[in-house]
C-alpha positions in Angstrom: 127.2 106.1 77.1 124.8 108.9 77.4 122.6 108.9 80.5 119.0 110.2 80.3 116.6 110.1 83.5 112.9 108.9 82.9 110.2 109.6 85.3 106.8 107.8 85.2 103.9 110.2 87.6 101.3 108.5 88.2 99.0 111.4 90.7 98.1 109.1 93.6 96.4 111.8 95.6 94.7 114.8 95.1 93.9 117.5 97.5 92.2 119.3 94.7 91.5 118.6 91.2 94.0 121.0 89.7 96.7 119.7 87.4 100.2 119.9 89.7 102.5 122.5 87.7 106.1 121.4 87.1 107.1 124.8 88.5 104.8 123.8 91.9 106.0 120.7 92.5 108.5 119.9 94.9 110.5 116.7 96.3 110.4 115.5 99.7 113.9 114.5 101.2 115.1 111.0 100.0 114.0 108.6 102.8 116.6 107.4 105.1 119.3 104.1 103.9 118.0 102.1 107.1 114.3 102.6 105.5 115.0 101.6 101.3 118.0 100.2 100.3 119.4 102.3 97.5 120.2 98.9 95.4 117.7 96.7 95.7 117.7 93.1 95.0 117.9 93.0 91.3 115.1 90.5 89.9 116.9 88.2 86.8 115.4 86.4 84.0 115.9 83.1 86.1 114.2 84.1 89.2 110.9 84.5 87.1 111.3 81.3 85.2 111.5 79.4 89.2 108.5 81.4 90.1 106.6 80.1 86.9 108.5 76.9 87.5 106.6 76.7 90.8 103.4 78.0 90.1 103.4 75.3 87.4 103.9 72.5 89.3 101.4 73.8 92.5 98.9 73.2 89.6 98.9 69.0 89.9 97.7 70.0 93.5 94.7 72.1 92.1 92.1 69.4 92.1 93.0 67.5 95.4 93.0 71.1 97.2 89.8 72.0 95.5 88.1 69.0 96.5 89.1 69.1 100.0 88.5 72.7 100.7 84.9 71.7 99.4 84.1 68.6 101.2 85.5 70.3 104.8 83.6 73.4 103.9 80.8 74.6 106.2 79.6 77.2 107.9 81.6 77.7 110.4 84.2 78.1 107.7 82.4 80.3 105.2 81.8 82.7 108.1 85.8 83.2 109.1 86.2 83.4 104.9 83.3 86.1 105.1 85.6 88.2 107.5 89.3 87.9 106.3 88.0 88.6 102.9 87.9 91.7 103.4 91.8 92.5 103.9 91.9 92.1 100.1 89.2 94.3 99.5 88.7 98.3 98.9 87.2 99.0 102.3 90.5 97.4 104.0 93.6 98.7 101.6 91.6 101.8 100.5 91.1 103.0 103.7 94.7 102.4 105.1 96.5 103.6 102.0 94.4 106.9 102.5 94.8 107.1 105.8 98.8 106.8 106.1 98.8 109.7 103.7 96.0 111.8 105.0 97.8 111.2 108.4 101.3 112.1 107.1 100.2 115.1 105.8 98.4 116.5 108.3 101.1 115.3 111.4 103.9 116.7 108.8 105.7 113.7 109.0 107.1 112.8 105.6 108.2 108.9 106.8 104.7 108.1 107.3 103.3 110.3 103.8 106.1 108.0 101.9 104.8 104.7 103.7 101.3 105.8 101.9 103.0 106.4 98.9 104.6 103.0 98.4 101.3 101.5 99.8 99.5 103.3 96.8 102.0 102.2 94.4 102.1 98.7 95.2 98.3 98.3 94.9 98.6 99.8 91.9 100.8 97.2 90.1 99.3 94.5 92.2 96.4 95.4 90.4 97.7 96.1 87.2 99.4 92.5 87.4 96.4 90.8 88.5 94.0 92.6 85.8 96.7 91.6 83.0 97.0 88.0 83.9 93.5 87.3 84.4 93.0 88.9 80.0 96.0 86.9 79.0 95.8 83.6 80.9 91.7 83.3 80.8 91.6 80.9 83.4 87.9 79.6 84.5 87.1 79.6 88.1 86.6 75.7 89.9 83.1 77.6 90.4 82.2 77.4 87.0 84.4 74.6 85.3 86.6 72.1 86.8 89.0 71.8 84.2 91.4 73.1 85.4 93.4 73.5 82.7 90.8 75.1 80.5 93.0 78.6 79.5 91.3 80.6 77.0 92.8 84.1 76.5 90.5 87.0 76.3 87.8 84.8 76.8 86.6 87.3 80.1 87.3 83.9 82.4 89.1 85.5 85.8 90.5 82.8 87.8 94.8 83.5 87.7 96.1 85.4 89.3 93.8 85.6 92.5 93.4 89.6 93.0 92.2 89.3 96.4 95.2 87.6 97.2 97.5 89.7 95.3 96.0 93.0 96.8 95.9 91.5 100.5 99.6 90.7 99.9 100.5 93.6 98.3 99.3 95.4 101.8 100.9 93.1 104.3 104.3 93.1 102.6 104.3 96.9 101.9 103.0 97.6 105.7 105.4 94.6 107.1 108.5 96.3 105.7 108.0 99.5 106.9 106.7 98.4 110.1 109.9 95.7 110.4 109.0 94.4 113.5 108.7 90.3 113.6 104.7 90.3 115.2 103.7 92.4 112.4 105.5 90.8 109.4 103.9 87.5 111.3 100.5 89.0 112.1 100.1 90.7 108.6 101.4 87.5 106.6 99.3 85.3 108.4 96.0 87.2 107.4 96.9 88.0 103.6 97.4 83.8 103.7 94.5 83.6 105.4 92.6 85.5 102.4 93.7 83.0 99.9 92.3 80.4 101.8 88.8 82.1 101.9 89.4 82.3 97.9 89.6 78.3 97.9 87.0 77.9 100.5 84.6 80.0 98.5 85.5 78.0 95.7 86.8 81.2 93.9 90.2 80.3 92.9 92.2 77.5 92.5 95.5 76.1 94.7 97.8 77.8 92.1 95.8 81.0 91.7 96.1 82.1 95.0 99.7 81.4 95.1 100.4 83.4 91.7 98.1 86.4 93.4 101.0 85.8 96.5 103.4 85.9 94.4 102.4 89.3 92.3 101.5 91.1 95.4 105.1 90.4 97.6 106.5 92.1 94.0 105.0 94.5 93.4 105.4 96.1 96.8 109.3 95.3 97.2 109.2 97.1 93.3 107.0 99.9 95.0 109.7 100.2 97.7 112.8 99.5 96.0 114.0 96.5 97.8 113.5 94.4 94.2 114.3 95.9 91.0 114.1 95.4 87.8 115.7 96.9 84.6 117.8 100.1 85.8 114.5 101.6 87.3 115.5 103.4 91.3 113.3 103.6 93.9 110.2 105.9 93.5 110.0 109.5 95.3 107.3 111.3 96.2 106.2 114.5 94.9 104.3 117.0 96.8 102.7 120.5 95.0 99.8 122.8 96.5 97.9 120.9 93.5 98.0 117.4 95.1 101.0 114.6 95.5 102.2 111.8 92.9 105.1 109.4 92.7 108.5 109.8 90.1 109.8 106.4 89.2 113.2 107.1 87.7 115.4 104.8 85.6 118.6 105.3 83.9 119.2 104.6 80.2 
């Protein structure tokens, strides 16, 4: 069977806004087997019918969890949802992602420019993910209806996935792995959890919401990394050229 390579760049980082030349660009060394496995878990078509499986039946909690959260809800509540929120926000991942890289480059350690790398990536299909469920599911937010089974597709309704929760997830798991040591996996678990709860305080998202936002960030950081796979797509690489850095995503077909 013939074998072609395909490589998706998507320009994460730009030192200046020059177009990097194929000619300029160069690879850094392949990280190290200890940091990405070269054959990741491979994800099958069963694993994502048990996750829908689940997510389907965390939904008969959505209205006992909704009301709960909003009868125990006070201030002293909304104020620690006011502060964790923020781990799933721009200010937090933006600022981390850009400093791993900013800090890679400039200490020339290429370990720490690929941990910014993955981090980038993983936001970005976090995002992606979260941005095509909330078009194609058209959930309403308990906020504004509580039927919660009101799905309208395309009707602009944002409720699932929970992006706050996917992007805060997407950080922790992307940060934990590299990291691998148990108080950070802990610490950094605990506060992307801690940001789906603010979403159900703030009577943002539902039970099941926040759990599908989980669910897409943890994937599409071990994607990002190349612990899970899917298809025959490899682990990403990153790129680096005087005109700015991106990431290859290669697959064989």
């Amino acid at each position: 069977m013939k074998r072609a390579n395909l490589v998706l760049l998507g320009v994460l980082v730009t030192c200046r806004p020059a177009i990097m030349s194929a000619q300029a660009q160069d690879t850094l060394p392949e990280a190290p087997r200890a940091e990405v496995a070269p054959s990741g878990h491979v994800i099958r078509w069963w694993h994502a019918a048990a996750a829908a499986g689940g997510i389907s039946a965390l939904m008969l909690l959505d209205h006992p969890v909704q009301r709960y959260a909003q009868r125990n809800s006070g201030t002293g509540a909304d104020n620690v949802a006011d502060v964790v929120r923020h781990f799933g926000q721009p200010e937090v991942y933006g600022t981390v992602t850009v400093g791993l890289v900013a800090a890679g480059l400039v200490t020339h350690r290429s370990e720490v420019t690929r941990a910014g790398g993955r981090l980038a990536l993983a936001l970005v299909l976090a995002g992606a993910g979260v941005e095509g469920g909330k078009v194609l599911f058209g959930r309403p937010r308990p906020e504004q209806s509580l039927d919660a089974d009101g799905f309208s597709p395309f009707s602009g309704q944002a409720a699932l996935p929970s992006g706050h929760t996917a992007l805060a997830f997407a950080l922790a798991t992307s940060l934990a792995d590299d990291i691998h040591r148990p108080w950070a996996t802990v610490g950094l678990y605990g506060v992307a959890t801690a940001v789906g709860w603010s979403r159900i305080n703030d009577n943002k998202h539902w039970l099941s919401d926040v759990a599908a936002g989980a669910l897409v960030g943890v994937t599409s950081a071990k994607l990002a990394s190349g612990r899970w796979r899917i298809f025959r797509l490899k682990p990403p690489s990153i790129l680096m050229g005087p005109g700015g850095m991106g990431l290859g995503w290669r697959g064989e077909f």
